[in-house]
PDB file of C-alpha atoms and ligand atoms in Angstrom:
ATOM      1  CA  UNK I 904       0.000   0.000   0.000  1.00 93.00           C
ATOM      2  CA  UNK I 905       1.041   3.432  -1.014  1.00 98.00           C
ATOM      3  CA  UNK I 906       1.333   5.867   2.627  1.00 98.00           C
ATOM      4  CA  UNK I 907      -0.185   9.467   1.499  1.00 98.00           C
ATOM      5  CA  UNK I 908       1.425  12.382   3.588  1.00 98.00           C
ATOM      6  CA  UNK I 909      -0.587  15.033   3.179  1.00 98.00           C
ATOM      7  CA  UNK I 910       1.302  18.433   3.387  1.00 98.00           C
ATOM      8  CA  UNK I 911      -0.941  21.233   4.793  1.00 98.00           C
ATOM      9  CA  UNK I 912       1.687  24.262   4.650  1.00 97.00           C
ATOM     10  CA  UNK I 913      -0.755  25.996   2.480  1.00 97.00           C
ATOM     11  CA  UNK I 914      -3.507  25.772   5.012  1.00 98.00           C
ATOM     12  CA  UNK I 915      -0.722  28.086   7.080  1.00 97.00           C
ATOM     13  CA  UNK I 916      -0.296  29.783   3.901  1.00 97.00           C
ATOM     14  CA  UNK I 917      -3.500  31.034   3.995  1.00 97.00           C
ATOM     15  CA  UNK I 918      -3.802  31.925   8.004  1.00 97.00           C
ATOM     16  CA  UNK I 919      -0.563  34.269   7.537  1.00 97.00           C
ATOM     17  CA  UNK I 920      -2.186  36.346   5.284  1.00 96.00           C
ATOM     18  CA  UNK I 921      -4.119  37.725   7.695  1.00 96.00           C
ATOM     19  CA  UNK I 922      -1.624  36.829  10.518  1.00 93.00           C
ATOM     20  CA  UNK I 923      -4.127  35.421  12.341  1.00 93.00           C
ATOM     21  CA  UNK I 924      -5.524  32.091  13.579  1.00 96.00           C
ATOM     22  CA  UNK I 925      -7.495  30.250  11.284  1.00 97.00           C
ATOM     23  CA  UNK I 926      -7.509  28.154   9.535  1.00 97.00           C
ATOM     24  CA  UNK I 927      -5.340  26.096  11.723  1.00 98.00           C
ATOM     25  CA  UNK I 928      -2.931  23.609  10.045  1.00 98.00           C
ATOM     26  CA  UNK I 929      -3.475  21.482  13.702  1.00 98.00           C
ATOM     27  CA  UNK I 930      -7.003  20.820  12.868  1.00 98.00           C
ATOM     28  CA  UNK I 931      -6.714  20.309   9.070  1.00 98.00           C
ATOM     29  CA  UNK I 932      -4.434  17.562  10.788  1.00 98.00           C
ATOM     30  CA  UNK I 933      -6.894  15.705  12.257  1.00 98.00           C
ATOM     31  CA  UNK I 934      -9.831  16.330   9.414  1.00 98.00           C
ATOM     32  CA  UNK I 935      -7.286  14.561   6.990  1.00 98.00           C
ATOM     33  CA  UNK I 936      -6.393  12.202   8.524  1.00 98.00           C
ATOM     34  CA  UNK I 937     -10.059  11.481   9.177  1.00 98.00           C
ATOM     35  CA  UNK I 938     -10.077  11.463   5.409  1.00 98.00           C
ATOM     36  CA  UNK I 939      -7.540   8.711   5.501  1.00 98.00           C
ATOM     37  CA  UNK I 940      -4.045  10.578   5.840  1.00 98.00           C
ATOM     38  CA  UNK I 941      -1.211   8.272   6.522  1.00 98.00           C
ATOM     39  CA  UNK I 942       0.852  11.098   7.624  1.00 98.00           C
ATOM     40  CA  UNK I 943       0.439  14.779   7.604  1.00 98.00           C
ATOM     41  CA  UNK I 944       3.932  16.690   6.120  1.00 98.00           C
ATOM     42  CA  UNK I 945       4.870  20.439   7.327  1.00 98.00           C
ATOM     43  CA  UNK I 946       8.151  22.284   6.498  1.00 97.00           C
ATOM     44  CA  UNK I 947       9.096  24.424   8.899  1.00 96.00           C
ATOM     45  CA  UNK I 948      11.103  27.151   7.339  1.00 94.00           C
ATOM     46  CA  UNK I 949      13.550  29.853   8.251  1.00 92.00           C
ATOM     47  CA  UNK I 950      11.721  32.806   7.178  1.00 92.00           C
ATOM     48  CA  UNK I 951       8.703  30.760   8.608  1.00 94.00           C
ATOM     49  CA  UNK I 952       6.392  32.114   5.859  1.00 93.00           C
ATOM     50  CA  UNK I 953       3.822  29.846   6.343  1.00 95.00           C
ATOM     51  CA  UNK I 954       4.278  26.969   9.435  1.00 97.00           C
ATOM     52  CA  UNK I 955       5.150  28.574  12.681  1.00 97.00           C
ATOM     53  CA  UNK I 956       7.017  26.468  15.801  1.00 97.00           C
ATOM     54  CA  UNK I 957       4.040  26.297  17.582  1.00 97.00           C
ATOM     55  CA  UNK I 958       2.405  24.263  14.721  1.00 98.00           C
ATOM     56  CA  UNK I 959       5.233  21.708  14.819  1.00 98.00           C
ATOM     57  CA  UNK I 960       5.140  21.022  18.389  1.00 98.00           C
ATOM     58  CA  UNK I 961       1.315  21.078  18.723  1.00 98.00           C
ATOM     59  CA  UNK I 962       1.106  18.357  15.510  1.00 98.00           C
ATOM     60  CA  UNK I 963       3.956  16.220  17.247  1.00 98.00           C
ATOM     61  CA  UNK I 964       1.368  15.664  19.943  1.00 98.00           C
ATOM     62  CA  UNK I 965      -1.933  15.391  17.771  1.00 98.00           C
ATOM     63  CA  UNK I 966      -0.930  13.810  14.883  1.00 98.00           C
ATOM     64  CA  UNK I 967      -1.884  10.162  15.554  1.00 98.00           C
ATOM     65  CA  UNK I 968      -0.197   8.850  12.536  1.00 98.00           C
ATOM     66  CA  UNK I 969       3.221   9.895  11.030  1.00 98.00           C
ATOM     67  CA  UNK I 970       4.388  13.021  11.557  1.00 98.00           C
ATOM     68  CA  UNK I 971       7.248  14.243   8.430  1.00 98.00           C
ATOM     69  CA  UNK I 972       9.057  17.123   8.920  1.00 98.00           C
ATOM     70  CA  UNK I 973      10.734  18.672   5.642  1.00 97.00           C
ATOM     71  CA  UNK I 974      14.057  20.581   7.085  1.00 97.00           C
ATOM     72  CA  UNK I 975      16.765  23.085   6.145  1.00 96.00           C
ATOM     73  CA  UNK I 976      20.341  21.623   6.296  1.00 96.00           C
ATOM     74  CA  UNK I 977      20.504  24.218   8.078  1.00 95.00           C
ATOM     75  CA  UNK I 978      21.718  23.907  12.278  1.00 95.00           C
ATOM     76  CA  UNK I 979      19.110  25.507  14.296  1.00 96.00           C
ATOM     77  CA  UNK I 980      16.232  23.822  12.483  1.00 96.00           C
ATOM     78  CA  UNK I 981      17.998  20.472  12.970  1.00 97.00           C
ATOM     79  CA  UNK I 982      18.330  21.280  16.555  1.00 97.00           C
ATOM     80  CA  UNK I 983      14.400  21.958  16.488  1.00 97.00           C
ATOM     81  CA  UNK I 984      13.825  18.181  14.878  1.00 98.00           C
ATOM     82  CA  UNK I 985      16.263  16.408  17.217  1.00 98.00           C
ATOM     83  CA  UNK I 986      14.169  18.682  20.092  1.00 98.00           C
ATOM     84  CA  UNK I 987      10.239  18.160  19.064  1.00 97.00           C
ATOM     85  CA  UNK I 988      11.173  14.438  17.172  1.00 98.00           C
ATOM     86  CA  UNK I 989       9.132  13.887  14.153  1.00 98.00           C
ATOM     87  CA  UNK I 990       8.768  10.161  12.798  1.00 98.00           C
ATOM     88  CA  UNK I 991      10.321  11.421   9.904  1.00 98.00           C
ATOM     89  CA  UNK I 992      12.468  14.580   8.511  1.00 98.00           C
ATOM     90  CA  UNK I 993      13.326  14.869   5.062  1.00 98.00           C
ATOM     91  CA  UNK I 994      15.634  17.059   4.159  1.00 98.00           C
ATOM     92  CA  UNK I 995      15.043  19.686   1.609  1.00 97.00           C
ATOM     93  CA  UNK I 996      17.041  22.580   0.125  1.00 95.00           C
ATOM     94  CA  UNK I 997      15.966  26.410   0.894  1.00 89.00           C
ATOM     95  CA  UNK I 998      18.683  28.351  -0.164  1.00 80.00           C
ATOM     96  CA  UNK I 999      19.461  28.824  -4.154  1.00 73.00           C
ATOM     97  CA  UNK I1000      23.123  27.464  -3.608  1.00 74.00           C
ATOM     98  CA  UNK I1001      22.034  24.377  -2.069  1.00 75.00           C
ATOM     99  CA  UNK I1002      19.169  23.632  -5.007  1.00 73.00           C
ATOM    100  CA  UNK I1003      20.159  21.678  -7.823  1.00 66.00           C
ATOM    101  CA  UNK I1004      18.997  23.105 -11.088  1.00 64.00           C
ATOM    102  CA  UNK I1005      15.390  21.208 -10.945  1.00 71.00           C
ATOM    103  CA  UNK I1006      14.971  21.649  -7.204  1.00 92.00           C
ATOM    104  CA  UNK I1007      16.259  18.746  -5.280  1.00 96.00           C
ATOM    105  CA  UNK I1008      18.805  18.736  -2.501  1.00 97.00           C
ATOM    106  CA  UNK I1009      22.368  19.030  -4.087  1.00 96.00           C
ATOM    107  CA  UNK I1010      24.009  16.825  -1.922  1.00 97.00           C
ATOM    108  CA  UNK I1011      26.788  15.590  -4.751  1.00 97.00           C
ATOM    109  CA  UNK I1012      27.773  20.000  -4.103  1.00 96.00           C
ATOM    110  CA  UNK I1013      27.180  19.869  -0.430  1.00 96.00           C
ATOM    111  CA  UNK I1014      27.948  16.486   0.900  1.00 97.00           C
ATOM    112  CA  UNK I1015      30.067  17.312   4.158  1.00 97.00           C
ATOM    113  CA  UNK I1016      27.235  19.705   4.985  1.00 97.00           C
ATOM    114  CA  UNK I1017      24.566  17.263   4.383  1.00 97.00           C
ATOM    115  CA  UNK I1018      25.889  14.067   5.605  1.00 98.00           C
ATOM    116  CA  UNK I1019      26.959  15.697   9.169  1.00 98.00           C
ATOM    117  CA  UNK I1020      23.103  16.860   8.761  1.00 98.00           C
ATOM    118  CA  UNK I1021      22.114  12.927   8.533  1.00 98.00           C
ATOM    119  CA  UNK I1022      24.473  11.795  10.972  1.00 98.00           C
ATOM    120  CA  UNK I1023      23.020  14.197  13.282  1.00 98.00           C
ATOM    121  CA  UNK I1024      19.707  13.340  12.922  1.00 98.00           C
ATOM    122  CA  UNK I1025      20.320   9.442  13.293  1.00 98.00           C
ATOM    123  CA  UNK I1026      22.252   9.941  16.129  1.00 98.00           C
ATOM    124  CA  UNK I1027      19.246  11.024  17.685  1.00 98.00           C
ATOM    125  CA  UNK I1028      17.355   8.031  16.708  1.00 98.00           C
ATOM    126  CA  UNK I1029      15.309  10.017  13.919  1.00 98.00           C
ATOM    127  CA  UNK I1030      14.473   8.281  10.044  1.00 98.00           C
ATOM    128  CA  UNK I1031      15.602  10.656   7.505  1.00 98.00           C
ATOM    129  CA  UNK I1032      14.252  11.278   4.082  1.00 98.00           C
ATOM    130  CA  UNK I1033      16.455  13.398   1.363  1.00 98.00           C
ATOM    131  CA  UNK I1034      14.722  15.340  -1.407  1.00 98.00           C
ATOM    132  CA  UNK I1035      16.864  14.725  -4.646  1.00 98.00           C
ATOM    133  CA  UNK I1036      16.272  14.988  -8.090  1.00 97.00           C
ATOM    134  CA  UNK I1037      16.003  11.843 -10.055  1.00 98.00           C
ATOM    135  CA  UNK I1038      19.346  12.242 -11.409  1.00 97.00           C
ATOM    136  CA  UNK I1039      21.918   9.180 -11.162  1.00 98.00           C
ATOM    137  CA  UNK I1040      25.139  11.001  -9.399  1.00 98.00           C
ATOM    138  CA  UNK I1041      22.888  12.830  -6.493  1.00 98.00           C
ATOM    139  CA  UNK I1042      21.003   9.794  -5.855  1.00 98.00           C
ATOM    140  CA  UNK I1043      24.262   7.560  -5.603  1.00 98.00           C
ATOM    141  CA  UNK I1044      25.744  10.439  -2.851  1.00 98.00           C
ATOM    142  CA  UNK I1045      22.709  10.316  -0.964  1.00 98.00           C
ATOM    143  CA  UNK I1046      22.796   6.990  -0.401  1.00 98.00           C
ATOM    144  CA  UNK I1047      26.097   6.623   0.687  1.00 98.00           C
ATOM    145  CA  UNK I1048      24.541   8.384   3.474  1.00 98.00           C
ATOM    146  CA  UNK I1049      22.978   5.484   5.031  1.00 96.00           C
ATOM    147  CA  UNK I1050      19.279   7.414   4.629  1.00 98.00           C
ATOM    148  CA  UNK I1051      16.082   5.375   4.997  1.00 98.00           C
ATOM    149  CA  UNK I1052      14.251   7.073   2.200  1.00 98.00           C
ATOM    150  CA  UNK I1053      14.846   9.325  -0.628  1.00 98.00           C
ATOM    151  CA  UNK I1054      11.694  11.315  -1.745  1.00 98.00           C
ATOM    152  CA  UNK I1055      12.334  11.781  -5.895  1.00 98.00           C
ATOM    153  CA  UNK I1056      11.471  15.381  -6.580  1.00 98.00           C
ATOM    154  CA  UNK I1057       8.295  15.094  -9.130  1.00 98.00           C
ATOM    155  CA  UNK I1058       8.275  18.301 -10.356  1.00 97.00           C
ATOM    156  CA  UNK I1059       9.526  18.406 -13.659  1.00 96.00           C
ATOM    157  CA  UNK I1060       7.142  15.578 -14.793  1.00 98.00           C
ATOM    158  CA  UNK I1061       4.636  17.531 -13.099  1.00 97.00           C
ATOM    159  CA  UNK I1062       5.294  20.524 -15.150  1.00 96.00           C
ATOM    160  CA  UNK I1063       6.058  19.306 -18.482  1.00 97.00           C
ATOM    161  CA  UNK I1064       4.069  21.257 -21.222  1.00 95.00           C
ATOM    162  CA  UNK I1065       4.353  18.635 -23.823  1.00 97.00           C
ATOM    163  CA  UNK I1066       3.267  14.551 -23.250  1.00 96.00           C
ATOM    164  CA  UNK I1067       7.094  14.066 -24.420  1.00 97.00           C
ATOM    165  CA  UNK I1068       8.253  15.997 -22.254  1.00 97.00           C
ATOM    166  CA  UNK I1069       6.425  14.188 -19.375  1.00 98.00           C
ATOM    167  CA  UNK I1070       7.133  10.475 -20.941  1.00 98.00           C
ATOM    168  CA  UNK I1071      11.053  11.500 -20.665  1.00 98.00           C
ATOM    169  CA  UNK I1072      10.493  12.694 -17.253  1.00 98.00           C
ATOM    170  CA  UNK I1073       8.509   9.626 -15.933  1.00 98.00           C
ATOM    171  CA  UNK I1074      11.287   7.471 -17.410  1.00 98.00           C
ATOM    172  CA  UNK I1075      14.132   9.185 -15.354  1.00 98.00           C
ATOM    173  CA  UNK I1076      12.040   8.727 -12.447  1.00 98.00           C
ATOM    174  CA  UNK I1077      11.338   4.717 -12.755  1.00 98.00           C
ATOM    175  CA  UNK I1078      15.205   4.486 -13.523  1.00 98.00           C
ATOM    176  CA  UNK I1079      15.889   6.484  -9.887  1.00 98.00           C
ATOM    177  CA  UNK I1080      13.349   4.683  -8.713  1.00 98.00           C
ATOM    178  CA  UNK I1081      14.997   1.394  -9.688  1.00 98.00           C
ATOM    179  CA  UNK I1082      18.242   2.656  -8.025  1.00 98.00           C
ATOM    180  CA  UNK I1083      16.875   3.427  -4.557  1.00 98.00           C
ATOM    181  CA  UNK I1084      15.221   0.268  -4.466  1.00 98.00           C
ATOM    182  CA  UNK I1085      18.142  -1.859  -5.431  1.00 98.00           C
ATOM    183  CA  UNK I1086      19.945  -0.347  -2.765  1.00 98.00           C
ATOM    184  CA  UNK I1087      17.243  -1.467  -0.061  1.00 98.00           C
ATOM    185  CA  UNK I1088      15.707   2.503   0.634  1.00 98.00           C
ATOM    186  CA  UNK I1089      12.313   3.254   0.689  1.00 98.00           C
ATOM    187  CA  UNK I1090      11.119   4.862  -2.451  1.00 98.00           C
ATOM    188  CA  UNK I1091       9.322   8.425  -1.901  1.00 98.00           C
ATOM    189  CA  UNK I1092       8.120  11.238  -4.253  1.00 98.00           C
ATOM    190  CA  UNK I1093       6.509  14.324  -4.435  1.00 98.00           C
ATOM    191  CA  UNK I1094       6.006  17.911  -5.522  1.00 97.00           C
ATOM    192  CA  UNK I1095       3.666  19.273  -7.942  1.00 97.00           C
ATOM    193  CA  UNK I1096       1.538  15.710  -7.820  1.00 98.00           C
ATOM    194  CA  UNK I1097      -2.382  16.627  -8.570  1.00 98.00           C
ATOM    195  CA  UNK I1098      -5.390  14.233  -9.175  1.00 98.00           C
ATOM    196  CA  UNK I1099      -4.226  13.778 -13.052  1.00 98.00           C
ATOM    197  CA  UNK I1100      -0.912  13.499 -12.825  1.00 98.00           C
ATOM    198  CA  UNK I1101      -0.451  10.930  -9.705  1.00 98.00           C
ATOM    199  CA  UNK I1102      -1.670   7.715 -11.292  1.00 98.00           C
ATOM    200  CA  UNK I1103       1.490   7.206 -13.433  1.00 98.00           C
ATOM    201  CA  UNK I1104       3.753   7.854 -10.139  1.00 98.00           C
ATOM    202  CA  UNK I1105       1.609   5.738  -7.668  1.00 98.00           C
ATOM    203  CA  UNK I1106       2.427   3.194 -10.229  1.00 98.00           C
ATOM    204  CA  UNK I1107       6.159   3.357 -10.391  1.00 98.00           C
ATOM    205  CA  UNK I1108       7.260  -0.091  -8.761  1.00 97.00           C
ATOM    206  CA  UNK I1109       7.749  -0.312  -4.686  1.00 98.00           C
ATOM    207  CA  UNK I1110       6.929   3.286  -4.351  1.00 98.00           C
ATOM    208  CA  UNK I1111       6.183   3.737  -0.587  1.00 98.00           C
ATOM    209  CA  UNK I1112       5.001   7.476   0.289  1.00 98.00           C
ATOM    210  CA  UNK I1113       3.603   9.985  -1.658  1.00 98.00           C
ATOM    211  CA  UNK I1114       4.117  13.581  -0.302  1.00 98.00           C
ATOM    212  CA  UNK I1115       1.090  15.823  -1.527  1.00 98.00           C
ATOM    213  CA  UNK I1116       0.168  19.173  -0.732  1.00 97.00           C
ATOM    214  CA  UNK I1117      -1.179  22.348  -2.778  1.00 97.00           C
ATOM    215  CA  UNK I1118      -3.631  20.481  -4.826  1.00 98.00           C
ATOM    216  CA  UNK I1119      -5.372  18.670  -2.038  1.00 98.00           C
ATOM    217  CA  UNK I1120      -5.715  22.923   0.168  1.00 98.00           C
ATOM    218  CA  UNK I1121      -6.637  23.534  -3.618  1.00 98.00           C
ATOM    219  CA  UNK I1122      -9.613  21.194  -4.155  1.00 98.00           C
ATOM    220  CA  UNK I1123     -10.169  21.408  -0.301  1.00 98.00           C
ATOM    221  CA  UNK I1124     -11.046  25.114  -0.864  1.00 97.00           C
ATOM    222  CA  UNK I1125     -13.136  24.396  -3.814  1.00 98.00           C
ATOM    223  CA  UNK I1126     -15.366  21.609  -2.382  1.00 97.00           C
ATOM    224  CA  UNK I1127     -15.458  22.858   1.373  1.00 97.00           C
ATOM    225  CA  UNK I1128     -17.096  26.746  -0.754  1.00 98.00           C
ATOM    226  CA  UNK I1129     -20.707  25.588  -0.996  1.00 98.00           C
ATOM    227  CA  UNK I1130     -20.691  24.119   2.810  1.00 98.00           C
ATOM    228  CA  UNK I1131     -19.219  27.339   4.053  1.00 98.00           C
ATOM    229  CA  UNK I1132     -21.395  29.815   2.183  1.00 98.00           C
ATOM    230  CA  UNK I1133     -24.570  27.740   3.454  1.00 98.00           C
ATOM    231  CA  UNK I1134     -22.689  28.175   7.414  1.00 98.00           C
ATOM    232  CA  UNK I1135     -22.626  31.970   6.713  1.00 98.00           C
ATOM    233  CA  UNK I1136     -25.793  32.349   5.626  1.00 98.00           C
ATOM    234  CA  UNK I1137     -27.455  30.588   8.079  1.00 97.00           C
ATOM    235  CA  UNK I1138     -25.219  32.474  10.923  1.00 97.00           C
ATOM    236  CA  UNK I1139     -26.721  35.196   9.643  1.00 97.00           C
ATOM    237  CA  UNK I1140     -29.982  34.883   8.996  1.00 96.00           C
ATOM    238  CA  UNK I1141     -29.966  33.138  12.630  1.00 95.00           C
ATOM    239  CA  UNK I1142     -28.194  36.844  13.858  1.00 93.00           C
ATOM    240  CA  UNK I1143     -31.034  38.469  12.732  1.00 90.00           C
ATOM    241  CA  UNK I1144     -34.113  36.503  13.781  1.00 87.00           C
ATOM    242  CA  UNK I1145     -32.796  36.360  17.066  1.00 85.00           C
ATOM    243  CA  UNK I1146     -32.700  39.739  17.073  1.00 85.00           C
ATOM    244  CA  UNK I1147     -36.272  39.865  16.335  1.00 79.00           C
ATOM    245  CA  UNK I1148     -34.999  42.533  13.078  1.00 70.00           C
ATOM    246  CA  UNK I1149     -36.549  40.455  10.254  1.00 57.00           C
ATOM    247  CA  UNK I1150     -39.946  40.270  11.496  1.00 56.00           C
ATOM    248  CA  UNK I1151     -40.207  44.329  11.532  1.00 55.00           C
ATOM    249  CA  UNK I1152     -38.902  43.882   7.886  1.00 56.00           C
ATOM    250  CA  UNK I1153     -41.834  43.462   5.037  1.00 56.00           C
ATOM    251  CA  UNK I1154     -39.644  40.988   3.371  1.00 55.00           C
ATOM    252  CA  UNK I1155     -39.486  39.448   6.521  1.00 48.00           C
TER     253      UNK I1155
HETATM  254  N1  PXP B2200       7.605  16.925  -1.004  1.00 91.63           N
HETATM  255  C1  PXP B2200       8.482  17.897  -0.626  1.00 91.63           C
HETATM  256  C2  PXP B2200       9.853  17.495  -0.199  1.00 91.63           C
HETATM  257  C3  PXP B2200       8.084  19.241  -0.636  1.00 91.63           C
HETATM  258  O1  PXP B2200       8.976  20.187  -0.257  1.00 91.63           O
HETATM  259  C4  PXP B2200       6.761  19.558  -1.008  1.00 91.63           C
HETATM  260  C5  PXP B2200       6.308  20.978  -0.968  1.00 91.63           C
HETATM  261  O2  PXP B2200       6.930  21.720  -1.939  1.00 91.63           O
HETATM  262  C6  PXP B2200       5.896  18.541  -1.397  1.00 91.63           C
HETATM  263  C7  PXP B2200       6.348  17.231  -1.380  1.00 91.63           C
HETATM  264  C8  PXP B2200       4.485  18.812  -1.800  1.00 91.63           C
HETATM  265  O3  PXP B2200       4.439  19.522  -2.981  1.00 91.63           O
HETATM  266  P1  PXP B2200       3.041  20.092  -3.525  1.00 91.63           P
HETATM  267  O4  PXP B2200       2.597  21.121  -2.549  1.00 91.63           O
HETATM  268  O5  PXP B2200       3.391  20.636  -4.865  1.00 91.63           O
HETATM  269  O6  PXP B2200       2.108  18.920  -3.577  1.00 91.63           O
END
C-alpha cells in the first residue's frame, strides 16, 4: 500500500495572510487524517512564511499517525527536529546554492554539509528522508549516506508542457526509482503531484510514500465553498431573527 502524507503548509499559507488564527494547520491535521491521511507533512522554514514552531510542536502531539518534517540543512532547524522528534524529517534545500537546477537537494555540491546533517539526525534516533532529483550522481551520494528514504522530486514531470516531455520525465524517475530500491531505501516522491498526474507515479514499482500538498488545500477550498457559504448564511440569517430585526422587515 502506497502511505499518502498530506502536506498542509498551504492551510498556514492562507492563516498568515491575515496573521491570524485560522484556519489552523493542527485541525486540518486531524480532518485529513479522518479522510484517511497516513501522515500529515509540514516544512518548517527559516523565514517561517507559512508553518510557525508552535504548529510543529502542537502536531507532534496530535498527529496520531506519522508526523514528516521537511528541514533546512541548516543547524538551528535540525536542533528543532532532534528537540520536538518527528517520525520522519526529510531534508530539503531552501537556499538557491544548495538547489540543484530542478529543485532537489544538491548533496553531490554539499555532501560534508549534508551528511553531518544525517548523521546528526540518526544519532538522535530520527528516520531521515532526502529530497533529490532523479538524477543518477545525487542519488548515488545520498545513499552513501545510510538514509532510509529518498523522496524523488516530481516536479519536472509535473510541469512538463508537452506529453514528451512528461514520458522523458517519468522514465528518469522509474530508472531512480529502480536505483533506490536496489539499494534497499524506501522509495518516496513528491512535488507538484495533482489528481491527473499521480496515477502514473503511484504506479512506479515499490513506491512507498507519496508527499502531496497544494492540490489537495486547492480542491479542499473548492469543495469545502458551498458548505461554508450555506454556514454563513445561516449564521446570519440566525443573527437576525434572534434579534427579532426580520420580522419588523416586510420581506421578513
Ligand atoms: N515533497 C516535498 C519534499 C516538498 O517540499 C513539497 C512541498 O513543496 C511537497 C512534497 C508537496 O508539494 P506540492 O505542494 O506541490 O504537492
Amino acid at each position: 500500500m502506497i502511505r499518502l502524507g498530506v502536506n498542509i503548509d498551504h492551510v498556514a499559507t492562507i492563516r498568515q495572510a491575515r496573521g491570524g488564527r485560522e484556519p489552523d494547520p493542527v485541525w486540518a491535521a486531524v480532518l485529513a487524517e479522518l479522510g484517511g491521511a497516513d501522515g500529515i507533512t509540514v516544512h518548517l522554514r527559516e523565514d517561517r512564511r507559512h508553518i510557525q514552531e508552535r504548529d510543529v510542536r502542537l502536531l507532534r502531539s496530535t498527529v496520531r499517525t506519522q508526523l514528516n518534517l521537511e528541514a533546512a540543512v541548516e543547524p538551528t532547524i535540525l536542533d528543532l527536529a532532534v528537540l520536538i522528534r518527528p517520525d520522519q524529517v526529510t531534508l530539503v534545500p531552501e537556499r538557491r546554492e544548495e538547489l540543484t537546477t530542478e529543485g532537489g537537494l544538491d548533496v553531490v555540491g554539499h555532501r560534508q554539509r549534508v551528511a553531518e546533517a544525517v548523521e546528526r539526525l540518526r544519532g538522535a534516533g530520527l528516520e531521515v528522508s532526502l529530497f533529490l532529483d532523479p538524477e543518477p550522481a545525487q542519488i548515488e551520494a545520498g545513499l552513501a549516506l545510510g538514509v532510509h528514504a529518498i523522496e524523488l522530486h516530481t516536479g519536472r514531470y509535473a510541469e512538463a508542457a508537452e506529453p514528451e516531455a512528461a514520458a522523458r520525465e517519468l522514465d528518469a524517475l522509474i530508472r531512480a526509482g529502480r536505483q533506490i530500491v536496489a539499494a534497499g531505501v524506501a522509495l518516496h516522491a513528491g512535488h507538484g503531484l495533482n489528481y491527473q498526474n499521480v496515477g502514473a507515479i503511484a504506479r512506479i514499482d515499490a513506491m512507498r510514500e507519496l508527499n502531496i500538498g497544494h492540490s489537495i488545500v486547492s480542491r479542499a477550498v473548492l469543495v469545502g465553498m458551498e458548505q461554508a457559504v450555506r454556514l454563513m448564511k445561516q449564521a446570519i440569517r440566525e443573527a437576525v431573527v434572534n434579534s427579532g430585526i426580520g420580522s419588523t422587515r416586510p420581506n421578513g
